[in-house]
Amino acid sequence: GESVGLHLPTLSVQEGDNSIINCAYSNSASDYFIWYKQESGKGPQFIIDIRSNMDKRQGQRVTVLLNKTVKHLSLQIAATQPGDSAVYFCAENLTPSGTYKYIFGTGTRLKVLA
Amino acid sequence: KAGVTQTPRYLIKTRGQQVTLSCSPISGHRSVSWYQQTPGQGLQFLFEYFSETQRNKGNFPGRFSGRQFSNSRSEMNVSTLELGDSALYLCASSLEGASETDTQYFGPGTRLTVL
């Protein structure tokens, strides 16, 4: 499959444990953020989003936390499963009004250990 | 509904050549964005097209260009290829690309290798 990064930070988690993936964003004016999951050989897949007027948003098994003070995002995955193994990217929107142009983080590789 | 498709999936070129990559968005989607993904730089925005017009542009040299057709299909072209252009080129489509709830859906990418 496609290699999305040879030198990505890697998080190894035991199956069934919770995972926390962190991301620092660059622009304090960014007002919308997305987490993407990219599996080998595939393009990024939308997981969850959050607007800057929120601190927390929950989805199915995933929670995103936003700390605007320190420009930090985190993605929490509950009860991590082997299918969660992938590279995870955060993306920030740099054009708060009008059309959207996203800036992506470098990504974190999540490895789920059986 | 079929997803975003990109052709070809793999391409090998030599320095100085040019290349054209193709992207077919999800049916009904009018916004198409292109990204370059490399191990060193991650995912970088190239440009976005909507209604056959380039609406947003990233910080890439003029060797990178694109266009969009009336059926929303898009092509990107890279002229005078350099070794550093070796990357995975991703295309993403969305309905209008003008709303934060208008999710981008990515294709599988075209892996370009420049020798």
Tab-separated table of C-alpha atoms in Angstrom:
chain	number	residue	atom	x	y	z
A	1	GLY	CA	0.000	0.000	0.000
A	2	GLU	CA	0.939	3.649	-0.049
A	3	SER	CA	3.354	4.941	2.513
A	4	VAL	CA	2.194	8.263	3.859
A	5	GLY	CA	5.235	9.007	5.941
A	6	LEU	CA	8.388	7.193	6.910
A	7	HIS	CA	9.239	9.319	9.922
A	8	LEU	CA	5.883	9.985	11.525
A	9	PRO	CA	5.532	9.941	15.285
A	10	THR	CA	4.046	6.608	16.246
A	11	LEU	CA	1.632	5.765	19.000
A	12	SER	CA	1.408	2.092	19.953
A	13	VAL	CA	-1.661	1.084	21.921
A	14	GLN	CA	-2.903	-2.226	23.234
A	15	GLU	CA	-6.173	-3.400	21.722
A	16	GLY	CA	-9.042	-2.363	23.950
A	17	ASP	CA	-7.181	0.568	25.513
A	18	ASN	CA	-7.980	4.209	24.808
A	19	SER	CA	-5.815	6.201	22.390
A	20	ILE	CA	-5.033	9.894	22.537
A	21	ILE	CA	-3.538	11.555	19.483
A	22	ASN	CA	-2.377	15.144	19.755
A	23	CYS	CA	-2.015	17.947	17.263
A	24	ALA	CA	-0.737	21.509	17.503
A	25	TYR	CA	-2.223	23.921	14.987
A	26	SER	CA	-0.610	27.030	13.655
A	27	ASN	CA	-3.095	29.861	13.285
A	28	SER	CA	-4.989	31.355	16.195
A	29	ALA	CA	-7.561	32.692	13.698
A	30	SER	CA	-8.496	29.195	12.499
A	31	ASP	CA	-12.066	28.461	13.456
A	32	TYR	CA	-12.753	24.990	12.167
A	33	PHE	CA	-10.829	21.758	12.601
A	34	ILE	CA	-11.100	18.231	11.258
A	35	TRP	CA	-9.525	14.915	12.112
A	36	TYR	CA	-8.816	12.550	9.235
A	37	LYS	CA	-7.795	8.900	9.202
A	38	GLN	CA	-5.633	7.550	6.398
A	39	GLU	CA	-5.208	3.827	5.935
A	40	SER	CA	-2.527	2.349	3.753
A	41	GLY	CA	-3.401	2.676	0.075
A	42	LYS	CA	-6.306	5.012	0.677
A	43	GLY	CA	-6.976	8.713	0.800
A	44	PRO	CA	-7.773	10.499	4.090
A	45	GLN	CA	-11.187	9.771	5.534
A	46	PHE	CA	-13.192	12.270	7.612
A	47	ILE	CA	-13.589	11.231	11.260
A	48	ILE	CA	-14.886	14.187	13.241
A	49	ASP	CA	-14.864	17.966	13.193
A	50	ILE	CA	-15.117	20.783	15.714
A	51	ARG	CA	-15.704	24.506	15.532
A	52	SER	CA	-13.685	26.977	17.568
A	53	ASN	CA	-16.683	27.927	19.691
A	54	MET	CA	-16.646	24.422	21.169
A	55	ASP	CA	-14.192	22.722	23.526
A	56	LYS	CA	-15.315	19.171	23.004
A	57	ARG	CA	-17.262	17.109	20.535
A	58	GLN	CA	-18.112	13.445	20.679
A	59	GLY	CA	-18.753	10.926	17.942
A	60	GLN	CA	-18.967	7.188	17.901
A	61	ARG	CA	-15.977	6.009	19.979
A	62	VAL	CA	-14.150	9.246	19.184
A	63	THR	CA	-13.916	12.554	21.029
A	64	VAL	CA	-12.148	15.687	19.890
A	65	LEU	CA	-10.918	18.248	22.406
A	66	LEU	CA	-9.918	21.769	21.464
A	67	ASN	CA	-7.748	24.055	23.592
A	68	LYS	CA	-7.579	27.406	21.847
A	69	THR	CA	-5.352	28.934	24.505
A	70	VAL	CA	-2.446	26.719	23.523
A	71	LYS	CA	-3.647	25.941	19.967
A	72	HIS	CA	-3.955	22.248	20.643
A	73	LEU	CA	-6.295	19.542	19.417
A	74	SER	CA	-6.575	15.992	20.588
A	75	LEU	CA	-8.408	12.959	19.277
A	76	GLN	CA	-9.442	10.324	21.758
A	77	ILE	CA	-10.389	6.876	20.520
A	78	ALA	CA	-12.141	4.644	23.015
A	79	ALA	CA	-11.583	0.879	23.114
A	80	THR	CA	-9.066	0.962	20.269
A	81	GLN	CA	-9.508	-1.783	17.694
A	82	PRO	CA	-7.122	-3.267	15.099
A	83	GLY	CA	-9.093	-1.467	12.387
A	84	ASP	CA	-8.091	1.838	13.961
A	85	SER	CA	-4.489	1.306	12.853
A	86	ALA	CA	-3.784	4.144	10.446
A	87	VAL	CA	-2.225	7.580	10.172
A	88	TYR	CA	-4.285	10.346	11.754
A	89	PHE	CA	-4.138	13.982	10.610
A	90	CYS	CA	-5.632	17.109	12.026
A	91	ALA	CA	-6.532	19.911	9.640
A	92	GLU	CA	-7.295	23.561	10.354
A	93	ASN	CA	-9.293	25.930	8.229
A	94	LEU	CA	-7.382	29.114	7.468
A	95	THR	CA	-10.140	31.078	5.744
A	96	PRO	CA	-12.852	31.628	8.349
A	97	SER	CA	-15.149	33.267	5.883
A	98	GLY	CA	-15.896	32.323	2.327
A	99	THR	CA	-14.243	29.339	0.776
A	100	TYR	CA	-12.240	26.883	2.767
A	101	LYS	CA	-8.592	25.986	2.461
A	102	TYR	CA	-7.195	23.436	4.858
A	103	ILE	CA	-3.755	23.133	6.399
A	104	PHE	CA	-2.904	19.624	7.542
A	105	GLY	CA	-0.693	18.512	10.401
A	106	THR	CA	2.121	16.068	9.721
A	107	GLY	CA	0.207	13.116	11.113
A	108	THR	CA	0.583	10.443	13.773
A	109	ARG	CA	0.755	6.737	13.051
A	110	LEU	CA	-1.420	4.662	15.371
A	111	LYS	CA	-0.433	1.018	15.816
A	112	VAL	CA	-2.831	-1.250	17.626
A	113	LEU	CA	-1.164	-4.187	19.333
A	114	ALA	CA	-3.117	-7.416	19.658
B	1	LYS	CA	-22.718	6.550	-5.085
B	2	ALA	CA	-19.205	6.082	-6.450
B	3	GLY	CA	-16.396	7.774	-4.573
B	4	VAL	CA	-13.693	10.066	-5.861
B	5	THR	CA	-11.622	8.340	-8.513
B	6	GLN	CA	-8.132	9.231	-9.624
B	7	THR	CA	-6.181	8.005	-12.616
B	8	PRO	CA	-3.615	6.733	-13.021
B	9	ARG	CA	-2.866	5.223	-9.617
B	10	TYR	CA	0.852	4.978	-10.287
B	11	LEU	CA	3.112	6.912	-12.622
B	12	ILE	CA	6.846	6.969	-13.252
B	13	LYS	CA	8.395	9.887	-15.111
B	14	THR	CA	11.861	11.313	-15.612
B	15	ARG	CA	13.122	14.785	-14.763
B	16	GLY	CA	12.094	17.434	-17.249
B	17	GLN	CA	8.987	15.615	-18.434
B	18	GLN	CA	5.461	16.771	-17.776
B	19	VAL	CA	2.549	14.845	-16.326
B	20	THR	CA	-1.230	15.134	-16.214
B	21	LEU	CA	-3.284	13.581	-13.442
B	22	SER	CA	-7.035	13.146	-13.533
B	23	CYS	CA	-9.722	13.295	-10.871
B	24	SER	CA	-13.416	12.478	-11.119
B	25	PRO	CA	-15.361	13.859	-8.161
B	26	ILE	CA	-18.351	12.298	-6.499
B	27	SER	CA	-21.436	12.831	-8.631
B	28	GLY	CA	-22.993	16.190	-7.790
B	29	HIS	CA	-19.849	17.604	-6.210
B	30	ARG	CA	-18.673	20.819	-7.812
B	31	SER	CA	-15.601	21.671	-5.743
B	32	VAL	CA	-12.363	19.805	-6.393
B	33	SER	CA	-9.173	20.351	-4.414
B	34	TRP	CA	-5.724	18.949	-5.040
B	35	TYR	CA	-3.098	18.118	-2.419
B	36	GLN	CA	0.481	16.911	-2.505
B	37	GLN	CA	1.530	14.422	0.165
B	38	THR	CA	5.178	13.695	0.924
B	39	PRO	CA	6.883	12.127	3.947
B	40	GLY	CA	8.770	15.335	4.679
B	41	GLN	CA	6.053	17.948	4.158
B	42	GLY	CA	2.897	15.999	4.830
B	43	LEU	CA	-0.303	17.055	3.075
B	44	GLN	CA	-0.016	20.394	1.305
B	45	PHE	CA	-2.804	22.233	-0.484
B	46	LEU	CA	-2.200	22.876	-4.176
B	47	PHE	CA	-5.395	24.494	-5.459
B	48	GLU	CA	-9.152	24.279	-5.525
B	49	TYR	CA	-11.506	24.513	-8.485
B	50	PHE	CA	-15.174	25.346	-8.544
B	51	SER	CA	-17.327	25.870	-11.626
B	52	GLU	CA	-14.307	25.574	-13.904
B	53	THR	CA	-12.497	28.381	-12.061
B	54	GLN	CA	-9.545	28.236	-9.726
B	55	ARG	CA	-10.888	29.625	-6.477
B	56	ASN	CA	-8.019	28.983	-4.049
B	57	LYS	CA	-4.338	28.430	-4.523
B	58	GLY	CA	-1.551	27.147	-2.284
B	59	ASN	CA	2.113	28.081	-2.334
B	60	PHE	CA	3.383	26.010	-5.213
B	61	PRO	CA	5.373	27.192	-8.248
B	62	GLY	CA	3.718	27.888	-11.566
B	63	ARG	CA	4.853	24.485	-12.871
B	64	PHE	CA	1.805	23.144	-11.057
B	65	SER	CA	-1.436	23.963	-12.792
B	66	GLY	CA	-4.896	22.581	-13.075
B	67	ARG	CA	-8.241	22.916	-14.693
B	68	GLN	CA	-11.795	21.815	-14.235
B	69	PHE	CA	-14.258	20.785	-16.877
B	70	SER	CA	-17.966	21.491	-17.107
B	71	ASN	CA	-18.750	18.055	-15.663
B	72	SER	CA	-16.587	18.947	-12.602
B	73	ARG	CA	-13.859	16.497	-13.527
B	74	SER	CA	-10.463	18.000	-12.894
B	75	GLU	CA	-6.932	17.568	-14.121
B	76	MET	CA	-3.681	18.791	-12.701
B	77	ASN	CA	-0.513	19.200	-14.691
B	78	VAL	CA	3.071	19.400	-13.564
B	79	SER	CA	5.582	20.603	-16.117
B	80	THR	CA	9.371	20.264	-16.083
B	81	LEU	CA	9.292	17.596	-13.400
B	82	GLU	CA	11.851	17.664	-10.619
B	83	LEU	CA	12.925	14.856	-8.307
B	84	GLY	CA	11.199	16.641	-5.438
B	85	ASP	CA	7.849	16.343	-7.197
B	86	SER	CA	7.769	12.657	-6.307
B	87	ALA	CA	4.732	12.384	-4.064
B	88	LEU	CA	1.230	11.093	-3.594
B	89	TYR	CA	-1.184	13.508	-5.252
B	90	LEU	CA	-4.608	13.506	-3.682
B	91	CYS	CA	-7.816	14.899	-5.034
B	92	ALA	CA	-10.762	15.758	-2.786
B	93	SER	CA	-14.275	16.763	-3.753
B	94	SER	CA	-17.101	18.444	-1.905
B	95	LEU	CA	-20.518	19.793	-2.817
B	96	GLU	CA	-19.701	23.480	-2.923
B	97	GLY	CA	-16.521	23.851	-0.879
B	98	ALA	CA	-17.967	26.939	0.753
B	99	SER	CA	-19.200	25.683	4.075
B	100	GLU	CA	-17.453	24.138	7.014
B	101	THR	CA	-20.026	21.350	7.033
B	102	ASP	CA	-19.327	20.587	3.386
B	103	THR	CA	-17.047	17.631	3.972
B	104	GLN	CA	-14.195	16.895	1.598
B	105	TYR	CA	-14.002	13.322	0.342
B	106	PHE	CA	-10.617	12.149	-0.805
B	107	GLY	CA	-9.662	9.839	-3.636
B	108	PRO	CA	-7.001	7.118	-3.285
B	109	GLY	CA	-4.335	9.289	-4.857
B	110	THR	CA	-1.857	9.023	-7.702
B	111	ARG	CA	1.641	7.965	-6.719
B	112	LEU	CA	4.106	9.911	-8.922
B	113	THR	CA	7.746	8.885	-8.975
B	114	VAL	CA	10.245	11.123	-10.753
B	115	LEU	CA	13.548	9.496	-11.705
